[in-house]
Coordinates of C-alpha atoms and ligand atoms in Angstrom, one line a residue:
Chain A
M1 CA 5.5 -10.0 -14.2
S2 CA 6.6 -8.4 -17.2
A3 CA 8.7 -5.2 -17.0
Q4 CA 5.9 -3.1 -18.6
K5 CA 3.4 -4.4 -16.1
L6 CA 5.8 -3.9 -13.3
D7 CA 6.1 -0.2 -14.4
L8 CA 2.7 0.2 -14.6
S9 CA 1.9 -0.9 -11.2
L10 CA 4.8 1.4 -9.9
Y11 CA 3.2 4.2 -11.5
G12 CA 0.0 3.3 -9.7
V13 CA 1.8 3.1 -6.2
L14 CA 3.2 6.6 -6.9
V15 CA 0.3 8.2 -8.0
A16 CA -1.8 6.6 -5.3
A17 CA 1.0 7.8 -2.5
G18 CA 0.9 11.3 -4.2
I19 CA -2.6 11.7 -3.9
L20 CA -3.4 9.9 -0.5
V21 CA -0.6 11.1 1.7
P22 CA -1.5 14.7 1.7
L23 CA -5.2 13.9 2.1
L24 CA -4.7 11.7 5.1
A25 CA -1.7 13.3 6.5
P26 CA -1.9 17.1 5.6
A27 CA 1.0 17.9 7.9
F28 CA 3.4 16.0 5.5
T29 CA 2.3 18.0 2.4
S30 CA 5.4 20.2 2.3
Q31 CA 7.7 17.4 3.1
M32 CA 6.2 15.4 0.3
A33 CA 6.4 18.4 -1.9
I34 CA 10.3 18.4 -1.3
L35 CA 10.1 14.6 -2.0
W36 CA 8.7 15.1 -5.5
L37 CA 11.1 17.9 -6.3
M38 CA 14.0 15.3 -5.3
V39 CA 12.5 12.6 -7.5
L40 CA 12.5 15.0 -10.3
M41 CA 16.0 16.1 -9.6
A42 CA 17.5 12.7 -9.5
V43 CA 15.4 11.2 -12.5
T44 CA 16.5 14.1 -14.6
W45 CA 20.2 14.0 -13.6
D46 CA 20.3 10.3 -14.3
M47 CA 19.6 11.1 -18.2
T48 CA 22.9 12.9 -18.5
G49 CA 24.8 11.4 -15.5
G50 CA 23.6 7.7 -15.5
Q51 CA 22.4 6.7 -19.0
M52 CA 25.0 8.9 -20.7
G53 CA 27.8 8.7 -18.3
Y54 CA 28.4 12.6 -18.0
N55 CA 28.3 13.4 -14.4
S56 CA 27.0 16.9 -14.2
L57 CA 27.6 18.6 -10.7
G58 CA 25.9 21.7 -12.2
N59 CA 22.5 20.9 -13.0
I60 CA 21.1 23.1 -10.0
A61 CA 22.1 25.9 -12.4
F62 CA 19.1 25.1 -14.6
F63 CA 16.9 24.9 -11.4
G64 CA 17.9 28.4 -10.3
I65 CA 17.8 29.9 -13.8
G66 CA 14.1 28.7 -14.3
M67 CA 13.4 30.1 -10.7
Y68 CA 14.7 33.6 -11.7
A69 CA 13.3 33.5 -15.3
S70 CA 9.8 32.8 -13.8
A71 CA 10.0 35.6 -11.3
V72 CA 11.1 38.2 -13.8
V73 CA 8.2 37.0 -16.0
Q74 CA 5.5 37.0 -13.2
I75 CA 6.6 40.5 -11.9
G76 CA 7.1 41.7 -15.1
I77 CA 3.7 41.3 -16.8
V78 CA 2.4 43.7 -14.0
Y79 CA 5.2 45.9 -12.8
D80 CA 8.7 47.2 -13.8
V81 CA 11.2 44.6 -12.8
A82 CA 14.1 46.8 -12.0
E83 CA 12.1 49.3 -9.9
Y84 CA 10.5 46.5 -8.1
T85 CA 13.7 44.9 -7.2
A86 CA 15.4 48.1 -6.3
A87 CA 13.0 48.6 -3.5
F88 CA 13.9 45.5 -1.6
G89 CA 10.4 44.3 -1.1
A90 CA 9.0 47.7 0.0
I91 CA 6.7 47.6 -3.0
K92 CA 3.8 45.6 -2.4
V93 CA 2.2 44.8 -5.8
D94 CA -1.4 43.7 -5.7
F95 CA -1.8 40.9 -8.3
T96 CA -5.4 40.2 -9.3
V97 CA -6.3 36.5 -9.0
E98 CA -6.1 36.3 -12.8
Q99 CA -2.8 38.2 -13.0
Y100 CA -1.4 35.7 -10.6
W101 CA -2.3 32.6 -12.2
T102 CA -1.3 33.8 -15.7
G103 CA 2.0 34.9 -14.2
L104 CA 2.5 31.5 -12.5
L105 CA 1.7 29.4 -15.7
L106 CA 3.7 31.7 -18.0
G107 CA 6.5 31.6 -15.5
I108 CA 6.6 28.0 -15.3
G109 CA 6.6 27.6 -18.8
F110 CA 9.3 30.5 -19.2
G111 CA 11.5 28.9 -16.5
G112 CA 11.6 25.5 -18.4
V113 CA 12.2 27.3 -21.9
V114 CA 15.0 29.6 -20.5
A115 CA 16.8 26.9 -18.8
T116 CA 16.6 24.6 -21.8
V117 CA 17.9 27.3 -24.3
F118 CA 20.7 27.8 -21.5
A119 CA 21.7 24.4 -21.8
L120 CA 21.5 24.4 -25.7
I121 CA 24.0 27.3 -25.8
I122 CA 26.4 26.1 -23.1
G123 CA 25.9 22.5 -23.9
P124 CA 28.2 22.2 -27.1
F125 CA 31.2 23.7 -25.0
M126 CA 30.8 22.0 -21.7
L127 CA 30.0 18.6 -23.2
G128 CA 33.3 18.7 -25.1
L129 CA 34.8 17.9 -21.5
R130 CA 35.1 14.4 -20.6
G131 CA 35.0 12.5 -17.3
P132 CA 36.0 14.6 -14.1
Y133 CA 36.7 17.7 -16.2
F134 CA 33.1 17.6 -17.2
A135 CA 32.1 17.2 -13.6
I136 CA 34.3 19.9 -12.4
G137 CA 33.4 22.2 -15.4
T138 CA 29.6 22.0 -14.5
L139 CA 30.2 22.6 -10.8
G140 CA 32.1 25.7 -11.6
L141 CA 29.4 26.6 -14.2
A142 CA 26.6 26.6 -11.3
V143 CA 28.9 28.5 -8.9
A144 CA 29.6 31.1 -11.5
V145 CA 25.9 31.5 -12.7
A146 CA 25.0 32.0 -9.0
E147 CA 27.8 34.4 -8.7
L148 CA 26.5 36.4 -11.7
V149 CA 23.0 36.6 -10.3
S150 CA 24.3 37.8 -6.9
G151 CA 25.7 40.8 -8.6
W152 CA 23.0 41.3 -11.2
S153 CA 20.9 44.2 -9.5
Y154 CA 18.1 44.0 -12.2
V155 CA 17.1 40.7 -10.3
G156 CA 17.7 42.0 -6.9
G157 CA 21.5 40.8 -6.6
G158 CA 22.2 39.1 -3.3
S159 CA 19.0 40.5 -1.6
G160 CA 16.7 38.5 -3.8
I161 CA 13.3 39.0 -4.9
S162 CA 9.9 38.6 -3.0
M163 CA 7.5 36.7 -5.3
P164 CA 4.0 37.4 -5.8
V165 CA 1.8 36.3 -2.9
F166 CA -0.7 33.4 -3.5
P167 CA -4.1 34.8 -3.8
G168 CA -6.0 32.8 -1.0
E169 CA -5.3 30.8 2.1
A170 CA -1.6 29.8 2.6
A171 CA -2.9 26.1 3.0
S172 CA -4.4 25.8 -0.4
G173 CA -1.2 27.5 -1.7
S174 CA 0.9 24.7 -0.4
Q175 CA -1.5 22.3 -1.9
V176 CA -1.3 24.0 -5.3
F177 CA 2.5 24.0 -5.4
Y178 CA 2.4 20.5 -4.0
V179 CA 0.4 19.3 -6.9
L180 CA 2.5 21.1 -9.4
L181 CA 5.7 19.2 -8.1
F182 CA 3.9 16.0 -8.0
V183 CA 2.6 16.4 -11.5
L184 CA 6.1 17.6 -12.8
A185 CA 7.8 14.6 -11.2
I186 CA 5.6 12.0 -12.7
L187 CA 5.6 13.7 -16.0
A188 CA 9.5 14.0 -16.0
H189 CA 9.7 10.2 -15.3
V190 CA 7.1 9.3 -18.0
V191 CA 8.6 11.3 -20.6
I192 CA 12.0 10.3 -19.8
R193 CA 11.2 6.6 -19.8
A194 CA 9.3 7.0 -23.1
I195 CA 12.4 8.6 -24.5
Y196 CA 14.8 5.9 -23.3
K197 CA 12.7 3.4 -25.7
T198 CA 13.7 5.3 -28.8
R199 CA 16.8 5.4 -30.7
F200 CA 17.8 8.2 -28.3
G201 CA 18.3 5.8 -25.4
L202 CA 20.6 3.5 -27.3
A203 CA 22.7 6.4 -28.6
I204 CA 23.2 7.8 -25.2
N205 CA 24.0 4.5 -23.8
A206 CA 26.4 4.0 -26.6
I207 CA 28.3 7.3 -25.7
R208 CA 28.4 6.3 -22.1
D209 CA 30.0 2.9 -23.0
D210 CA 32.6 4.2 -25.5
E211 CA 32.2 7.8 -27.0
D212 CA 35.2 7.3 -29.4
K213 CA 33.4 4.4 -30.8
A214 CA 30.2 6.0 -31.1
E215 CA 31.9 8.8 -33.1
A216 CA 33.5 6.5 -35.4
M217 CA 30.3 4.7 -36.2
G218 CA 28.9 8.0 -37.3
I219 CA 26.5 8.8 -34.5
H220 CA 25.6 12.5 -34.1
T221 CA 27.3 12.6 -30.6
T222 CA 27.1 16.4 -30.1
R223 CA 23.5 16.4 -30.8
Y224 CA 22.7 13.7 -28.6
K225 CA 24.6 14.9 -25.7
V226 CA 23.2 18.5 -25.9
T227 CA 19.6 17.1 -26.2
A228 CA 20.3 14.8 -23.1
W229 CA 21.1 18.0 -21.2
M230 CA 18.2 19.8 -22.4
V231 CA 15.7 17.5 -21.3
P232 CA 16.9 17.7 -17.7
A233 CA 17.2 21.4 -18.1
F234 CA 13.6 21.7 -19.0
F235 CA 12.2 19.9 -16.0
M236 CA 14.6 21.5 -13.7
G237 CA 13.7 24.9 -15.0
M238 CA 10.0 24.2 -14.4
A239 CA 10.6 22.9 -11.0
G240 CA 12.8 25.8 -10.2
A241 CA 9.8 28.1 -11.1
V242 CA 7.4 26.2 -9.0
F243 CA 9.8 26.0 -6.0
G244 CA 10.7 29.6 -6.2
N245 CA 6.8 30.4 -5.8
M246 CA 6.7 28.0 -3.1
S247 CA 9.3 29.6 -1.1
G248 CA 7.7 32.9 -1.5
F249 CA 11.2 34.6 -1.5
I250 CA 14.1 33.8 -3.7
E251 CA 17.7 34.7 -3.4
P252 CA 20.8 33.3 -5.1
L253 CA 22.7 31.1 -2.7
E254 CA 20.3 29.0 -0.6
V255 CA 17.2 29.0 -2.7
A256 CA 18.0 29.2 -6.3
F257 CA 21.3 27.6 -6.7
P258 CA 21.9 25.3 -3.6
T259 CA 25.0 23.7 -5.0
A260 CA 26.2 22.1 -2.0
T261 CA 22.9 20.6 -0.9
F262 CA 20.3 19.8 -3.7
G263 CA 23.1 19.9 -6.3
I264 CA 25.0 17.2 -4.6
F265 CA 22.0 15.4 -3.2
M266 CA 20.7 14.7 -6.6
V267 CA 23.9 13.0 -7.6
A268 CA 23.7 11.1 -4.3
M269 CA 20.1 9.8 -4.9
A270 CA 20.6 8.6 -8.3
L271 CA 23.9 6.7 -7.2
L272 CA 22.2 5.2 -4.1
G273 CA 19.1 3.9 -6.0
G274 CA 21.2 2.7 -9.0
K275 CA 22.4 5.0 -11.7
G276 CA 21.4 4.3 -15.3
T277 CA 18.3 2.4 -14.3
V278 CA 14.7 3.8 -14.7
W279 CA 13.5 3.4 -11.2
G280 CA 16.9 3.6 -9.4
P281 CA 16.8 7.6 -9.1
V282 CA 13.3 7.2 -7.7
L283 CA 13.9 4.8 -5.2
G284 CA 17.2 6.5 -4.1
A285 CA 15.4 10.0 -3.8
I286 CA 12.7 8.3 -1.6
L287 CA 15.1 6.6 0.6
F288 CA 17.6 9.3 0.8
H289 CA 14.7 11.9 1.6
I290 CA 13.4 9.5 4.5
V291 CA 16.9 9.3 5.9
K292 CA 17.2 12.9 5.7
E293 CA 14.3 13.7 7.6
V294 CA 14.5 11.0 10.2
T295 CA 18.0 12.0 11.0
W296 CA 16.9 15.6 11.1
T297 CA 14.4 14.6 13.6
H298 CA 16.4 12.3 15.8
L299 CA 20.1 13.1 15.2
L300 CA 20.0 16.7 14.9
G301 CA 23.6 17.9 14.6
W302 CA 24.6 14.6 13.1
Q303 CA 22.4 14.7 9.9
W304 CA 25.0 15.8 7.9
V305 CA 27.5 13.3 9.0
A306 CA 24.8 10.4 8.3
L307 CA 24.1 11.7 4.8
G308 CA 27.9 12.0 4.1
A309 CA 28.4 8.4 5.4
I310 CA 25.8 7.2 3.1
I311 CA 27.3 8.9 0.2
I312 CA 30.7 7.5 1.0
I313 CA 29.6 4.0 1.6
N314 CA 27.6 4.1 -1.6
I315 CA 30.4 5.4 -3.7
V316 CA 33.2 3.2 -2.3
Y317 CA 31.5 -0.2 -1.8
F318 CA 28.3 -0.1 -3.6
Q319 CA 28.7 1.9 -7.0
Q320 CA 25.9 0.1 -9.0
G321 CA 23.3 1.2 -6.3
I322 CA 20.3 -0.6 -5.3
L323 CA 18.6 -1.4 -8.6
G324 CA 22.1 -1.7 -10.4
W325 CA 22.6 -4.5 -8.1
A326 CA 19.2 -6.0 -8.3
Q327 CA 19.3 -5.8 -12.2
D328 CA 22.6 -7.9 -12.2
R329 CA 20.9 -10.4 -9.9
W330 CA 17.4 -10.8 -11.5
P331 CA 17.8 -9.6 -15.2
S332 CA 14.6 -11.0 -16.4
L333 CA 12.6 -8.5 -14.0
F334 CA 14.4 -5.7 -15.7
G335 CA 13.3 -6.7 -19.3
V336 CA 16.4 -8.3 -20.0
T337 CA 15.5 -11.2 -22.5
V338 CA 17.2 -14.4 -22.2
D339 CA 16.7 -16.4 -25.2
E340 CA 19.3 -19.5 -26.2
K341 CA 17.9 -20.3 -29.7
T342 CA 21.0 -20.8 -31.7
T343 CA 19.8 -19.8 -35.3
R344 CA 17.0 -17.5 -36.6
T345 CA 14.9 -20.3 -37.8
G346 CA 15.2 -21.8 -34.3
Q347 CA 16.4 -25.1 -35.1
A348 CA 18.9 -26.6 -32.5
E349 CA 21.9 -26.7 -35.0
A350 CA 24.6 -28.8 -33.8
A351 CA 28.0 -26.9 -33.3
K352 CA 30.0 -26.8 -36.4
Chain B
M1 CA 36.8 -2.9 -60.2
S2 CA 36.6 0.8 -61.3
G3 CA 39.2 3.7 -60.1
S4 CA 40.3 4.3 -56.7
L5 CA 37.9 4.7 -53.8
I6 CA 40.4 6.3 -51.3
E7 CA 43.2 8.0 -52.7
V8 CA 46.2 8.8 -50.1
R9 CA 48.6 11.1 -51.5
G10 CA 51.9 12.0 -49.9
V11 CA 50.4 11.9 -46.4
S12 CA 52.9 12.6 -43.4
K13 CA 52.2 12.5 -39.5
S14 CA 54.7 12.9 -36.7
F15 CA 54.0 12.7 -32.8
G16 CA 56.6 15.0 -31.5
G17 CA 59.8 13.6 -32.8
V18 CA 58.4 10.3 -34.0
V19 CA 57.6 10.4 -37.7
A20 CA 54.7 7.9 -38.0
N21 CA 53.9 8.2 -41.6
K22 CA 56.2 9.8 -44.1
E23 CA 54.9 10.9 -47.5
V24 CA 52.6 7.7 -47.8
S25 CA 50.6 7.1 -51.1
I26 CA 48.3 4.5 -51.5
D27 CA 45.2 3.6 -53.6
V28 CA 42.2 1.6 -52.3
A29 CA 40.5 0.2 -55.5
E30 CA 36.9 0.3 -55.3
G31 CA 35.3 -3.2 -54.9
G32 CA 38.5 -4.9 -54.1
I33 CA 40.3 -6.1 -50.9
T34 CA 43.5 -4.0 -50.2
G35 CA 46.2 -5.3 -47.7
L36 CA 48.4 -3.2 -45.6
I37 CA 51.3 -4.9 -43.9
G38 CA 54.4 -3.8 -42.1
P39 CA 56.4 -4.6 -39.0
N40 CA 55.3 -3.3 -35.6
G41 CA 55.3 0.3 -35.2
S42 CA 55.6 0.9 -38.9
G43 CA 52.8 3.3 -38.9
K44 CA 49.8 1.2 -40.2
T45 CA 47.3 2.2 -37.4
T46 CA 48.5 5.8 -37.7
L47 CA 47.6 5.8 -41.5
F48 CA 44.1 4.4 -40.6
N49 CA 43.7 7.1 -38.0
S50 CA 44.5 9.9 -40.5
I51 CA 42.2 8.4 -43.1
V52 CA 39.1 8.4 -40.6
G53 CA 39.9 12.0 -39.2
Y54 CA 41.1 10.7 -35.8
H55 CA 43.9 13.2 -36.0
P56 CA 45.0 16.1 -38.4
I57 CA 47.7 15.3 -40.9
D58 CA 50.7 17.3 -41.2
E59 CA 51.0 17.1 -44.9
G60 CA 49.4 15.5 -48.1
S61 CA 45.7 14.7 -49.1
I62 CA 43.3 11.9 -48.6
K63 CA 40.3 11.8 -51.1
F64 CA 37.2 9.6 -50.7
K65 CA 35.3 9.3 -53.9
G66 CA 37.1 12.2 -55.1
Q67 CA 36.2 14.4 -52.2
E68 CA 39.0 15.8 -50.0
I69 CA 38.2 14.3 -46.4
S70 CA 41.5 15.0 -44.7
R71 CA 39.9 18.0 -42.8
L72 CA 36.7 16.4 -41.9
R73 CA 35.8 15.1 -38.3
V74 CA 35.5 11.5 -37.5
P75 CA 31.7 11.2 -37.4
D76 CA 31.3 13.1 -40.7
I77 CA 33.7 10.7 -42.3
A78 CA 31.8 7.8 -40.9
R79 CA 28.6 9.1 -42.3
L80 CA 30.1 9.2 -45.7
G81 CA 30.2 5.4 -45.5
L82 CA 34.1 5.2 -44.5
L83 CA 34.1 3.0 -41.5
R84 CA 36.9 1.4 -39.3
T85 CA 37.3 -1.2 -36.7
F86 CA 39.7 -0.8 -33.9
Q87 CA 42.8 -2.7 -33.3
Q88 CA 41.8 -2.7 -29.5
T89 CA 38.3 -4.0 -30.3
R90 CA 35.7 -1.6 -29.3
I91 CA 31.9 -2.4 -28.6
Y92 CA 29.4 -1.1 -26.4
S93 CA 30.2 -3.1 -23.5
K94 CA 27.3 -2.6 -21.1
M95 CA 24.6 -3.1 -23.7
D96 CA 23.5 -6.4 -25.2
C97 CA 24.6 -7.4 -28.5
M98 CA 21.4 -6.7 -30.2
K99 CA 21.3 -3.2 -29.0
N100 CA 25.1 -2.8 -30.1
M101 CA 23.8 -3.7 -33.6
L102 CA 20.7 -1.6 -33.7
I103 CA 22.7 1.6 -32.6
S104 CA 25.1 0.8 -35.4
V105 CA 22.6 1.5 -38.3
S106 CA 24.0 3.9 -40.8
H107 CA 23.5 7.7 -39.6
R108 CA 23.8 9.0 -42.9
D109 CA 20.7 10.9 -43.6
E110 CA 19.5 11.4 -40.2
G111 CA 17.3 14.6 -39.4
L112 CA 16.8 15.9 -36.0
G113 CA 13.5 13.9 -35.8
S114 CA 15.0 10.5 -36.2
M115 CA 16.5 10.9 -32.9
F116 CA 13.5 10.0 -31.1
G117 CA 12.6 7.3 -33.8
S118 CA 11.5 3.9 -32.8
M119 CA 14.0 1.3 -32.4
H120 CA 11.4 -1.7 -33.1
D121 CA 11.4 -1.5 -36.8
R122 CA 11.2 -5.1 -37.9
E123 CA 13.2 -4.8 -41.0
T124 CA 16.2 -3.2 -39.0
E125 CA 15.8 -6.1 -36.3
A126 CA 15.7 -8.6 -39.0
F127 CA 18.9 -7.5 -40.6
A128 CA 20.5 -7.3 -37.2
E129 CA 19.7 -10.9 -36.4
E130 CA 20.8 -11.8 -39.9
L131 CA 24.4 -10.4 -39.3
L132 CA 24.7 -11.8 -35.8
E133 CA 23.9 -15.2 -37.2
F134 CA 26.5 -14.4 -40.1
V135 CA 29.2 -14.1 -37.5
G136 CA 27.9 -16.9 -35.5
L137 CA 26.7 -14.8 -32.4
Y138 CA 23.0 -15.2 -32.8
Q139 CA 22.7 -17.3 -29.6
K140 CA 24.4 -14.5 -27.7
R141 CA 22.3 -11.7 -29.0
F142 CA 20.8 -10.8 -25.7
L143 CA 24.0 -11.2 -23.8
I144 CA 25.8 -8.2 -22.5
A145 CA 28.5 -7.4 -25.0
G146 CA 31.0 -6.9 -22.4
E147 CA 30.7 -10.6 -21.4
L148 CA 31.7 -12.0 -24.6
S149 CA 35.2 -13.4 -25.2
F150 CA 37.8 -11.2 -26.9
G151 CA 37.4 -13.3 -30.2
Q152 CA 33.6 -12.9 -30.0
Q153 CA 33.8 -9.2 -29.3
K154 CA 35.8 -8.8 -32.5
L155 CA 33.2 -10.6 -34.4
L156 CA 30.6 -8.5 -32.9
E157 CA 32.5 -5.4 -34.0
F158 CA 32.6 -6.7 -37.5
A159 CA 28.8 -7.4 -37.5
M160 CA 28.3 -3.8 -36.3
A161 CA 30.4 -2.3 -39.1
L162 CA 28.3 -4.4 -41.5
M163 CA 25.2 -3.2 -40.0
N164 CA 26.2 0.3 -40.9
R165 CA 26.3 -0.8 -44.8
P166 CA 29.5 1.2 -45.3
K167 CA 31.2 1.7 -48.8
V168 CA 34.4 0.8 -47.6
L169 CA 35.6 -0.8 -44.3
L170 CA 39.0 -0.3 -42.8
L171 CA 39.9 -3.5 -40.8
D172 CA 42.8 -3.1 -38.2
E173 CA 44.0 -6.8 -37.7
P174 CA 40.7 -8.5 -37.8
T175 CA 42.2 -12.0 -37.1
A176 CA 44.5 -10.9 -34.1
G177 CA 43.5 -12.9 -31.1
I178 CA 40.9 -15.1 -33.0
N179 CA 41.5 -18.8 -32.6
P180 CA 43.5 -20.3 -35.5
T181 CA 40.8 -22.9 -36.3
L182 CA 38.3 -20.0 -36.6
I183 CA 40.5 -18.0 -38.9
N184 CA 39.7 -19.6 -42.0
G185 CA 35.8 -19.0 -41.2
L186 CA 36.6 -15.4 -40.7
I187 CA 38.4 -15.1 -44.0
D188 CA 35.4 -16.6 -45.8
R189 CA 33.3 -14.0 -44.0
L190 CA 35.4 -11.0 -45.2
K191 CA 35.4 -12.4 -48.6
R192 CA 31.4 -12.5 -48.5
A193 CA 31.1 -9.2 -47.0
N194 CA 33.3 -7.9 -50.0
E195 CA 31.4 -10.0 -52.7
Q196 CA 27.9 -10.0 -51.3
F197 CA 27.4 -6.8 -49.6
G198 CA 29.7 -5.0 -52.1
I199 CA 31.8 -3.6 -49.3
T200 CA 35.5 -2.5 -50.4
L201 CA 37.8 -3.7 -47.6
F202 CA 41.1 -2.2 -46.5
V203 CA 42.9 -4.6 -44.2
I204 CA 45.7 -4.2 -41.9
E205 CA 47.1 -7.8 -41.1
H206 CA 50.1 -9.5 -39.5
N207 CA 49.2 -12.9 -40.5
M208 CA 51.0 -13.5 -44.0
R209 CA 48.6 -16.4 -44.7
V210 CA 45.5 -14.7 -44.0
I211 CA 46.6 -11.4 -46.1
M212 CA 48.2 -13.2 -49.1
N213 CA 44.8 -15.4 -49.2
L214 CA 42.4 -12.3 -48.9
A215 CA 43.9 -9.3 -50.7
D216 CA 44.3 -8.5 -54.4
R217 CA 46.8 -5.6 -53.6
I218 CA 49.0 -5.2 -51.0
S219 CA 51.2 -2.4 -49.7
C220 CA 53.9 -2.6 -47.2
L221 CA 55.0 0.1 -44.7
A222 CA 58.3 0.1 -42.9
H223 CA 59.6 3.1 -40.5
G224 CA 56.6 5.1 -41.7
E225 CA 57.5 4.9 -45.4
L226 CA 55.7 3.0 -48.2
L227 CA 58.1 0.2 -49.1
A228 CA 56.3 -1.6 -51.9
T229 CA 52.9 -2.1 -53.5
G230 CA 51.9 -4.9 -55.7
T231 CA 50.0 -8.1 -56.0
P232 CA 50.5 -10.7 -53.1
D233 CA 53.2 -12.4 -54.9
E234 CA 55.1 -9.4 -55.9
V235 CA 55.0 -8.1 -52.5
Q236 CA 55.9 -11.5 -50.9
N237 CA 58.9 -11.9 -53.0
D238 CA 60.0 -8.3 -52.9
P239 CA 63.5 -8.4 -51.3
R240 CA 63.0 -5.1 -49.5
V241 CA 59.8 -6.5 -47.8
V242 CA 61.4 -9.7 -46.7
E243 CA 64.5 -7.6 -45.4
A244 CA 62.0 -5.2 -43.4
Y245 CA 60.3 -8.2 -41.8
L246 CA 63.5 -10.2 -40.9
G247 CA 65.5 -7.0 -40.3
A248 CA 62.9 -5.7 -37.7
H249 CA 64.1 -8.4 -35.3
Ligands
ATP1 N1 49.0 9.0 -30.4 C1 50.3 8.7 -30.7 N2 51.2 9.5 -29.9 C2 52.5 9.3 -29.9 N3 53.1 8.4 -30.7 C3 52.4 7.6 -31.4 C4 50.8 7.7 -31.4 N4 50.2 6.8 -32.1 C5 51.4 6.2 -32.6 N5 52.5 6.7 -32.3 C6 53.9 6.0 -32.7 O1 53.9 6.0 -34.1 C7 54.5 4.8 -34.4 C8 53.6 4.0 -35.4 O2 52.6 3.3 -34.5 P1 51.4 2.6 -35.1 O3 50.4 2.4 -34.1 O4 50.8 3.4 -36.5 O5 52.1 1.3 -35.7 P2 51.5 0.0 -36.3 O6 52.1 -0.2 -37.7 O7 49.8 -0.1 -36.3 O8 52.0 -1.0 -35.2 P3 51.4 -2.4 -34.8 O9 51.5 -3.3 -35.8 O10 52.1 -2.8 -33.7 O11 50.0 -2.2 -34.5 C9 54.9 4.1 -33.2 O12 56.2 4.5 -33.0 C10 54.1 4.8 -32.2 O13 54.8 4.7 -30.8
MG2 MG1 48.5 -0.9 -35.3

């Protein structure tokens, strides 16, 4: 099977699972929604962290920024935001169905755009840092953004914002958010996979392998690096907007900027599945989510220990991850061509 | 040959207390092959680094095609068509040889749109294959570059530089680590790159036989200072050069 066909059938499996599971087992809808969110996080993280080698620990900032941007837009089109947040939820705004949907779609779009612009502004500075300095710098960034939002009363500070209530039954609401996260996750993967096939893919791989060499060869490294952070920011911003609405209530620490959970999970998932591979982050997210849910049910209290153990074993003994390992073993399955022709014309030329 | 492509004038560079280059002036003639020799630690690589903008210089001026470049950044200088290879060979070690070649195209007039340009343009691929064949790596084109031997990596790095179609190429010890029986082939390829592709070469080399064979002008550095410049014969017979090499031991 060619790599192309394999990719197509994997998309087929994902889409089928995405449609069938909530239909056949509606009880799993919200868990599946979180799964798609985790897939999106791992896949987008991998563009900067895996393919370009810049291990960001702060991508969760884009998520929270997108969430807050959408909240401000959704409330702002109907009501004064400062007044709304100052009342700590005492004000119940009645959104018409049309206002709700307009706000939601605008909010998601805005969430993506604001997070992207943020990456564009902060990127040139942050991406000047290399290796562990970048990792720590981005972690600091996420913590600082969360801190700033906590102290900003316009968006409700630490007490957060109640999001507009979904017009209709709660169950159909959770289906809507499920579909949105599902579509976003698949879309992110399709777009990112397509981008890797262009010059962009080669350029960020070159930066990963030897950035000094890439500069010495005249590659516009800053341009590529910032873009490779803006793409994840865009999808993370939109996902944050959806997740905020799904939660119904947003606040800085647990919902918008969960640095110690989702912020770390996305890295762990990409590493587990195989960073720098097209499907590794997807596989990693699925496995990680399953382990997380199973340990939650059967090993309550030991869940964090189990997850921590996975991360440690992964990093200490198994750095290339599952698909990284498989790619080394069966290169041709991953589109790695083997061709032993000795000359361009194909004549088996005797050694000189 | 017409005029100087690179003009280095009075360039000094120190690292803390170490004076690596002191008032060095060198001309690299357009279309020619200029050699740079000198004992270990005499400041040759430092001079290359200064020319390509790797570090700021303390004093002096460096011009490329008449334009002052001593304050430009590394990628900007590379995009002008002034390229270098590294003494410690550098390639993209986790990508295959073809990909190494394809991403080494010139980035001179690249707009934002070309970031997402296709990599499957037949002409570019054909040129990459041609160059890989030129350095004898065609068979290895889908091999991960990091798995090549050291000598093969040097050849790949050279092919990557040619892929960029530079005006001038600074080569830092191109024959170091290359099997002596292959050195003649490499000299031949360097000469062909110079003649066929019209690339001006500026070459650091320890192997005297190679540099005497290759260069039409040679400069010699010692303790960071320019000792002598001339034709291979003049330099080879210059007593100061002889003494610098013997005295260094
Ligand atoms: N980045 C640096 N920091 C501190 N000192 C340096 C640095 N680069 C070079 N030097 C010093 O400058 C001097 C010249 O070094 P350089 O690498 O230019 O020599 P070279 O002529 O290329 O030698 P070789 O033939 O061994 O490659 C040496 O004394 C070296 O220790
Ligand atoms: Mg040197």
